[in-house]
GROMACS .gro file of N, CA and C in nm:
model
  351
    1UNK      N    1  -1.800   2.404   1.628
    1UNK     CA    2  -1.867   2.294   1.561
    1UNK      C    3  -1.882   2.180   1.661
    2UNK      N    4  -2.015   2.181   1.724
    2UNK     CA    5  -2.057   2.062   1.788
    2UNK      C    6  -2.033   1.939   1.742
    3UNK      N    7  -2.104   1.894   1.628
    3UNK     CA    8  -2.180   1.838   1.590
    3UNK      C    9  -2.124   1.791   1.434
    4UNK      N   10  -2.073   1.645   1.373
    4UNK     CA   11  -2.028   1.674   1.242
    4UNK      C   12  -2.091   1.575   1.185
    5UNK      N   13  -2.147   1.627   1.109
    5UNK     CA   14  -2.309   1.597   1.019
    5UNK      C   15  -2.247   1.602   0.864
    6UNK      N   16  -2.349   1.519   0.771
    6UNK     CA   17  -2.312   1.510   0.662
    6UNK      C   18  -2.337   1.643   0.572
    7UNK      N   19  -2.381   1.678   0.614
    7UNK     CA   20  -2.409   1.855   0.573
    7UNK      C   21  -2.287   1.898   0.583
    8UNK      N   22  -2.234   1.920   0.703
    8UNK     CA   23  -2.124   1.991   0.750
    8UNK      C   24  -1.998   1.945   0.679
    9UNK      N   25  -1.965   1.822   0.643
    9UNK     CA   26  -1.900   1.738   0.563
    9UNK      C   27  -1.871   1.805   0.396
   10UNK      N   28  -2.021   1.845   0.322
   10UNK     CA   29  -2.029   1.819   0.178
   10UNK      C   30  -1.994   1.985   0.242
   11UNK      N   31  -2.018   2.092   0.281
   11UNK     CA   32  -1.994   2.247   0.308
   11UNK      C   33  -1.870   2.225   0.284
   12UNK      N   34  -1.786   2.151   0.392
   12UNK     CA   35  -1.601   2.174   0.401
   12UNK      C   36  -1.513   2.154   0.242
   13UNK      N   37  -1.583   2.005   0.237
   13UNK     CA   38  -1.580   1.954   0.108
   13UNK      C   39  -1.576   2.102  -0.011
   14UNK      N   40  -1.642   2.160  -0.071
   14UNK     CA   41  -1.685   2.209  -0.106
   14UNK      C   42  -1.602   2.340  -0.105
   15UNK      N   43  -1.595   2.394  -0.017
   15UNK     CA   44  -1.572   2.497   0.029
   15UNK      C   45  -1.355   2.456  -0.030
   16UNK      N   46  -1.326   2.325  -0.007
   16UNK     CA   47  -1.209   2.315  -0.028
   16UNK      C   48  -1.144   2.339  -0.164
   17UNK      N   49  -1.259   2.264  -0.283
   17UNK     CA   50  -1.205   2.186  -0.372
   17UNK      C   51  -1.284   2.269  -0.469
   18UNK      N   52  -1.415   2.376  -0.413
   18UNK     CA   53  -1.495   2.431  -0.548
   18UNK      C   54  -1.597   2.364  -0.585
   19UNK      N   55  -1.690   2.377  -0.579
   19UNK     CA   56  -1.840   2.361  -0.607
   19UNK      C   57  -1.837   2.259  -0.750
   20UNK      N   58  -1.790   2.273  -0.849
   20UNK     CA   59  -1.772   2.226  -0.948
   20UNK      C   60  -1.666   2.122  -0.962
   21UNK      N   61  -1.538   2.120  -0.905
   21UNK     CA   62  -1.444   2.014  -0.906
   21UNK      C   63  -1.515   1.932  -0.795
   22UNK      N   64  -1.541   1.951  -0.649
   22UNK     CA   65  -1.619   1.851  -0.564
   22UNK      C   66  -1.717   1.733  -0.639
   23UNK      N   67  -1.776   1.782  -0.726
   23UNK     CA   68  -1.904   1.733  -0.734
   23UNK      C   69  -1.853   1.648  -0.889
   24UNK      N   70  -1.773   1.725  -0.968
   24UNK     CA   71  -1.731   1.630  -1.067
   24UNK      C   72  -1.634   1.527  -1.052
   25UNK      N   73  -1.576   1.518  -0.916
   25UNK     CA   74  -1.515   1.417  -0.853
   25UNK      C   75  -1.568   1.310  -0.810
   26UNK      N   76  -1.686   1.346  -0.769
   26UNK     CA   77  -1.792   1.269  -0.669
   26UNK      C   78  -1.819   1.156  -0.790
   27UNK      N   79  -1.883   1.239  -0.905
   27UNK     CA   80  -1.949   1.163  -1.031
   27UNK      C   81  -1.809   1.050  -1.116
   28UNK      N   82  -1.693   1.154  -1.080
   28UNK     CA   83  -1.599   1.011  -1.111
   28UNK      C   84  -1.620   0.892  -1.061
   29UNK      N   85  -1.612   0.926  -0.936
   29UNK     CA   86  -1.590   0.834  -0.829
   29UNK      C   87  -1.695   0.721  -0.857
   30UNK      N   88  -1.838   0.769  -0.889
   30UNK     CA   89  -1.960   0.711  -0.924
   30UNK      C   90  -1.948   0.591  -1.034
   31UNK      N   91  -1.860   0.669  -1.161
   31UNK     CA   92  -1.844   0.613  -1.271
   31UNK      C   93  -1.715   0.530  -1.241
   32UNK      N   94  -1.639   0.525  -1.202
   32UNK     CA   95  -1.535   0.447  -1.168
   32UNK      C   96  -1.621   0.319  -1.085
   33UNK      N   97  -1.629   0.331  -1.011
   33UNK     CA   98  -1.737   0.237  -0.885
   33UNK      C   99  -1.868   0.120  -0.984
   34UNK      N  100  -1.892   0.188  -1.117
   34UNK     CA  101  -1.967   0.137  -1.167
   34UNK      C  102  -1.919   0.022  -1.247
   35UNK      N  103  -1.821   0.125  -1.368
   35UNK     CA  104  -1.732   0.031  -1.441
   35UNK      C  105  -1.665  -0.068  -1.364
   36UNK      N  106  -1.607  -0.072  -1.202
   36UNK     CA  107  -1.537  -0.182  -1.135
   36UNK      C  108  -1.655  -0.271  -1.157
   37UNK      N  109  -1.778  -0.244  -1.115
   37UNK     CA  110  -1.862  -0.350  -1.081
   37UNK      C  111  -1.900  -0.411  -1.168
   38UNK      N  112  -1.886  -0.367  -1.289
   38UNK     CA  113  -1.959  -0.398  -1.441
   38UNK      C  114  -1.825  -0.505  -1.485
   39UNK      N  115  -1.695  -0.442  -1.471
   39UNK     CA  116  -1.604  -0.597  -1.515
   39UNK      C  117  -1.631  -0.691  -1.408
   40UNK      N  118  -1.638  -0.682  -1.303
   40UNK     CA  119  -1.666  -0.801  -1.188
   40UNK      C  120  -1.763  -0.873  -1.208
   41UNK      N  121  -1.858  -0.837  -1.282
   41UNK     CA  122  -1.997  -0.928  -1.314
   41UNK      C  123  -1.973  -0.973  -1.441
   42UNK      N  124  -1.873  -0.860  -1.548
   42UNK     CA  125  -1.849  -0.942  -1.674
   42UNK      C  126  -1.829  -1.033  -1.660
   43UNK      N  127  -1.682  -1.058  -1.571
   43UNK     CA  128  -1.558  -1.159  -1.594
   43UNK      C  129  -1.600  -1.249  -1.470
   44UNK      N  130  -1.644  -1.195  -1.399
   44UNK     CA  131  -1.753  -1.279  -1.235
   44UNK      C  132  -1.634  -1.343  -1.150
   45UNK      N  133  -1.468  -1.260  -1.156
   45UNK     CA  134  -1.378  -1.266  -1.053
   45UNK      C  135  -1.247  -1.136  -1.114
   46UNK      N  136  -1.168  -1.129  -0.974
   46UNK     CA  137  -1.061  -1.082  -1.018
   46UNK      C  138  -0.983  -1.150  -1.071
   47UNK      N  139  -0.947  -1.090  -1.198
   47UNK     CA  140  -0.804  -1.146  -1.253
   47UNK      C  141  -0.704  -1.143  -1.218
   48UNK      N  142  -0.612  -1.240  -1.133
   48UNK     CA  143  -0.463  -1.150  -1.095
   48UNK      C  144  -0.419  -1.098  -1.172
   49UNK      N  145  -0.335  -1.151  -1.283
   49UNK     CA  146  -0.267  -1.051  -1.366
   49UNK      C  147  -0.275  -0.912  -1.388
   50UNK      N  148  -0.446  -0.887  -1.412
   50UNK     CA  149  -0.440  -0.773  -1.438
   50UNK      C  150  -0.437  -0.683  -1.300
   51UNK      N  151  -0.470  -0.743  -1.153
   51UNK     CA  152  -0.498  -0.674  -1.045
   51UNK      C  153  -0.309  -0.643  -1.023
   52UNK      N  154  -0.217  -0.756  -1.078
   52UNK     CA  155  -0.135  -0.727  -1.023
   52UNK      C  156  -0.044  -0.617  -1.080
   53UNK      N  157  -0.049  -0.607  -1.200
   53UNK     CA  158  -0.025  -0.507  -1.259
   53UNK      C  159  -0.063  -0.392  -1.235
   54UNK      N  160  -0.181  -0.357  -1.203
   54UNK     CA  161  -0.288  -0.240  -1.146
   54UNK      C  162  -0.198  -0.189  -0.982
   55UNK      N  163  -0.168  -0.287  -0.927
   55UNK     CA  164  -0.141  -0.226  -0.801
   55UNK      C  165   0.043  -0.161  -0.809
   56UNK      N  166   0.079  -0.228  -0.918
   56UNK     CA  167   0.212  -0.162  -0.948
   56UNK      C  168   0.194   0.042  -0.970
   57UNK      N  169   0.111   0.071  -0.961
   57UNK     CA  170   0.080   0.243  -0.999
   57UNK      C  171   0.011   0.248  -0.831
   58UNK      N  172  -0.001   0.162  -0.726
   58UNK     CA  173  -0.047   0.240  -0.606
   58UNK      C  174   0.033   0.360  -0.572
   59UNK      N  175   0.116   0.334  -0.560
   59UNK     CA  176   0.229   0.459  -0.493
   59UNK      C  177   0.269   0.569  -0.533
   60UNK      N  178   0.201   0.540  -0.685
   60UNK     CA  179   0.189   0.655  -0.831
   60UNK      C  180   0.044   0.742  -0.731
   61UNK      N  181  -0.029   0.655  -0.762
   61UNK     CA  182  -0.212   0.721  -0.687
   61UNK      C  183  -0.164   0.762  -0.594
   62UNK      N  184  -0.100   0.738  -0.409
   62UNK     CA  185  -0.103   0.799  -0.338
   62UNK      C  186  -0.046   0.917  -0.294
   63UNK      N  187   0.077   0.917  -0.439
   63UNK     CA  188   0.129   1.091  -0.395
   63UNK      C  189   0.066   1.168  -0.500
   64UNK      N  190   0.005   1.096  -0.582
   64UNK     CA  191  -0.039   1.217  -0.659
   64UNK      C  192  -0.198   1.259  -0.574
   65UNK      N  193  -0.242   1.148  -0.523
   65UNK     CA  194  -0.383   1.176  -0.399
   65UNK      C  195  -0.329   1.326  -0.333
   66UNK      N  196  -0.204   1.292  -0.265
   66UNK     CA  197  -0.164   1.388  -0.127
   66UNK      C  198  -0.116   1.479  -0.179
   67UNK      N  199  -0.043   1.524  -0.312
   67UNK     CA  200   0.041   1.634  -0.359
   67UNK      C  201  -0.116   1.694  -0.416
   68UNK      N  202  -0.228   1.683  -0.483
   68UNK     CA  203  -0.334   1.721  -0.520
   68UNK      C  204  -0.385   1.813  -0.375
   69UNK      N  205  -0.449   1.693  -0.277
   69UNK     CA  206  -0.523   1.777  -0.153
   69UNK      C  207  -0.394   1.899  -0.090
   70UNK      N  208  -0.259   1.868  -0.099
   70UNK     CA  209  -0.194   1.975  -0.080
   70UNK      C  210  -0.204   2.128  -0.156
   71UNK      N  211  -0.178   2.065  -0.308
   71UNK     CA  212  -0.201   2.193  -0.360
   71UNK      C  213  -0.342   2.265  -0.341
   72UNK      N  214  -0.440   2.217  -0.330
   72UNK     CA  215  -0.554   2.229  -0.326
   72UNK      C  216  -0.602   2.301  -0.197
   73UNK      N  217  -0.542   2.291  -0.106
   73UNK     CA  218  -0.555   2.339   0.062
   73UNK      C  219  -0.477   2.460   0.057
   74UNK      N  220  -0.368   2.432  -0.032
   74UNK     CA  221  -0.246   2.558  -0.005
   74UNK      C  222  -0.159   2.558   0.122
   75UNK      N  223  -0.155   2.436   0.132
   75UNK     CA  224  -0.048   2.416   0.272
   75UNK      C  225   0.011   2.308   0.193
   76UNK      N  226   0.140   2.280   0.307
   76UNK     CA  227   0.243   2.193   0.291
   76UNK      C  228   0.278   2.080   0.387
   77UNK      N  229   0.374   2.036   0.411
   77UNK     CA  230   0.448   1.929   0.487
   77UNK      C  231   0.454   1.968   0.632
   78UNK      N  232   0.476   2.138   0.655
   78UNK     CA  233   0.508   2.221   0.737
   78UNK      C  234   0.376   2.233   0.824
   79UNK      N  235   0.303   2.228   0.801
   79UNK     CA  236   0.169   2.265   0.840
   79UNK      C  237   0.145   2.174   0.907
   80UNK      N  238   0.188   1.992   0.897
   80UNK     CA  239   0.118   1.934   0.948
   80UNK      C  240   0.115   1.966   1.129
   81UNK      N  241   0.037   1.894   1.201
   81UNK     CA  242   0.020   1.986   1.333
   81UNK      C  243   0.076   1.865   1.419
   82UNK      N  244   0.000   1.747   1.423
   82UNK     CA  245  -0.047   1.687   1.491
   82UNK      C  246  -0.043   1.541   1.456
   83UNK      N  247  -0.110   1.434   1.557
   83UNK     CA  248  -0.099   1.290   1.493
   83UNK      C  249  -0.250   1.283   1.403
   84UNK      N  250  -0.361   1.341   1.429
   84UNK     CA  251  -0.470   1.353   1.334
   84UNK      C  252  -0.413   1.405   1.216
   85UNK      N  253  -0.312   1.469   1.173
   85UNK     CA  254  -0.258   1.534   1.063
   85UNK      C  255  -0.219   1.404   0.970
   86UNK      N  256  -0.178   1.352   1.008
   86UNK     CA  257  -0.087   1.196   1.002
   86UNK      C  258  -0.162   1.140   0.926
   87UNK      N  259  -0.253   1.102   1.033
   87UNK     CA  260  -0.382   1.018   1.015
   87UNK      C  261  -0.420   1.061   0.869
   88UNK      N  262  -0.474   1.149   0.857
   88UNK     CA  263  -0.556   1.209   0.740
   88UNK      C  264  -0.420   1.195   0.616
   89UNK      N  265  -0.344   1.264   0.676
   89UNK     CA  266  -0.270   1.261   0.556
   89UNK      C  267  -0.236   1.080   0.430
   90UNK      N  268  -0.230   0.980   0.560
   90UNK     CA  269  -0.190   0.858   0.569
   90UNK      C  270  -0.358   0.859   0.510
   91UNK      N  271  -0.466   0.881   0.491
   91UNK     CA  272  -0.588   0.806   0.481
   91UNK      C  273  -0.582   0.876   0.326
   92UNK      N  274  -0.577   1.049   0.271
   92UNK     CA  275  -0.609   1.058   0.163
   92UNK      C  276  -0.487   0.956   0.037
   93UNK      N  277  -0.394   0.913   0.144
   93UNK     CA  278  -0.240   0.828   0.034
   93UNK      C  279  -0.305   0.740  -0.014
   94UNK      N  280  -0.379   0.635   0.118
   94UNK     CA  281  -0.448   0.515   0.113
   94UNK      C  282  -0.568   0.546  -0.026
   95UNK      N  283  -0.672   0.622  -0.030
   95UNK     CA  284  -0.754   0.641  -0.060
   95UNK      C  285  -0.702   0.695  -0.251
   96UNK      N  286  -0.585   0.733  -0.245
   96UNK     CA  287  -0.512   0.807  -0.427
   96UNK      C  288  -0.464   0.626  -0.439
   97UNK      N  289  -0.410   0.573  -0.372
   97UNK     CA  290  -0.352   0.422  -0.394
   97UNK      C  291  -0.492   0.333  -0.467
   98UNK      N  292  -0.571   0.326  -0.377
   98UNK     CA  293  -0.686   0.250  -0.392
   98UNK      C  294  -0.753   0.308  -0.557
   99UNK      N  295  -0.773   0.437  -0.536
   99UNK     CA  296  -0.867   0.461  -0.662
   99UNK      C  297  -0.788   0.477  -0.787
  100UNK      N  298  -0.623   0.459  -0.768
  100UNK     CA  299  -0.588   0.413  -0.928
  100UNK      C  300  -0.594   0.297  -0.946
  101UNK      N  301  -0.500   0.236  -0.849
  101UNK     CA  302  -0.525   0.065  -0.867
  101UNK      C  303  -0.665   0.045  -0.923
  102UNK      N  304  -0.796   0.083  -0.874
  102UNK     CA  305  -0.928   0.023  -0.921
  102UNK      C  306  -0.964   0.053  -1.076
  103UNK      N  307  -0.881   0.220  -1.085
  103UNK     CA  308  -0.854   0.294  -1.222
  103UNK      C  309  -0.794   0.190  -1.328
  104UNK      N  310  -0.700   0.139  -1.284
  104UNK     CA  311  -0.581   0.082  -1.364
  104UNK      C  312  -0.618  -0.048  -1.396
  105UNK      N  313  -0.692  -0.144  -1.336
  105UNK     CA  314  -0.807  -0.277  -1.316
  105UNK      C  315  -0.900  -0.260  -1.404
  106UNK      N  316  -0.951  -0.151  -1.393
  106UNK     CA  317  -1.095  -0.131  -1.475
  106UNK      C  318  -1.040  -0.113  -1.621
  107UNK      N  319  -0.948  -0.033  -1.668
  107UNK     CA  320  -0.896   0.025  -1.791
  107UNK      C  321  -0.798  -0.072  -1.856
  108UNK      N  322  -0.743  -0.175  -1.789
  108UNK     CA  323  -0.679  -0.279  -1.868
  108UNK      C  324  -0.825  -0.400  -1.890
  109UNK      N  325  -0.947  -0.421  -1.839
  109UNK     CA  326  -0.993  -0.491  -1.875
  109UNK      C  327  -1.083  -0.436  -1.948
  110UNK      N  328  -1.104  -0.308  -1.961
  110UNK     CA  329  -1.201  -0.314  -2.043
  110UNK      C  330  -1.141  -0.277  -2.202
  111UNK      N  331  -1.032  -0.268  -2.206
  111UNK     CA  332  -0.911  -0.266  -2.302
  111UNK      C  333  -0.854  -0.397  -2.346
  112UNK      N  334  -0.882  -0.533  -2.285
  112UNK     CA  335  -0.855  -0.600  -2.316
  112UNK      C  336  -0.972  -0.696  -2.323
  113UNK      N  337  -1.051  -0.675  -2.286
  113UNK     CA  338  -1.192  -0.774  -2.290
  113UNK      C  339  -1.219  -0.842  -2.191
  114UNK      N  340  -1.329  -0.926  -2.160
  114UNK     CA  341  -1.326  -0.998  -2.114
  114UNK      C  342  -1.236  -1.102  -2.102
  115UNK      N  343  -1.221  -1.171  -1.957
  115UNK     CA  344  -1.071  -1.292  -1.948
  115UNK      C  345  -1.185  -1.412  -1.978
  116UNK      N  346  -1.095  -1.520  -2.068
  116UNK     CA  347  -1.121  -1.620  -2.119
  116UNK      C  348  -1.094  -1.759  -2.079
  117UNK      N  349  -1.183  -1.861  -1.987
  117UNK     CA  350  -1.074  -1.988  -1.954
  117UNK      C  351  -0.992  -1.943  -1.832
   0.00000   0.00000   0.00000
């Protein structure tokens, strides 16, 4: 592999996670991304409270991120190789952290309404 193209990307993708879970992930991701943006224009800022509460489940999101792409690969801890191993591993944690927190933000406000004052 010369060359790593967004083609080559959505193939691996794909090829990892199943044609059908890939793509109904993607559309989460879509719908999540939307609803964030839709309370941000409701409420037209972050709320701490509720952000701070939200980020209390990061560490919930990032092992359940990394224990997921594990089971999902069919490798383990053992496998890792390398410092790119690291890397990635350290980026899908970052990336399970981020998308509950935004999960957990979006679902207390739209559960609680718009913030008032």
């Amino acid at each position: 592999m010369k060359d790593l193209t967004f083609e080559t990307l959505l193939a691996v993708f794909e090829e990892i996670f199943g044609f059908g879970l890939f793509w109904a992930m993607v559309v989460a991701a879509a719908l999540g991304t939307a609803a964030f943006v839709f309370v941000l224009i409701r409420d037209r800022n972050l709320v701490s409270r509720r952000l701070v509460r939200a980020e209390l489940l990061a560490p919930i999101g990032a092992f359940a991120a990394i224990w997921f792409v594990q089971a999902m690969t069919s490798s383990g801890f053992r496998d890792i190789g390398g410092p790119i191993d690291v890397i990635v591993l350290i980026g899908i944690g970052a990336a399970g952290a981020v998308g509950l927190t935004i999960f957990a933000y979006v679902a207390q406000a739209l559960i609680g309404g718009p913030q008032r004052g």
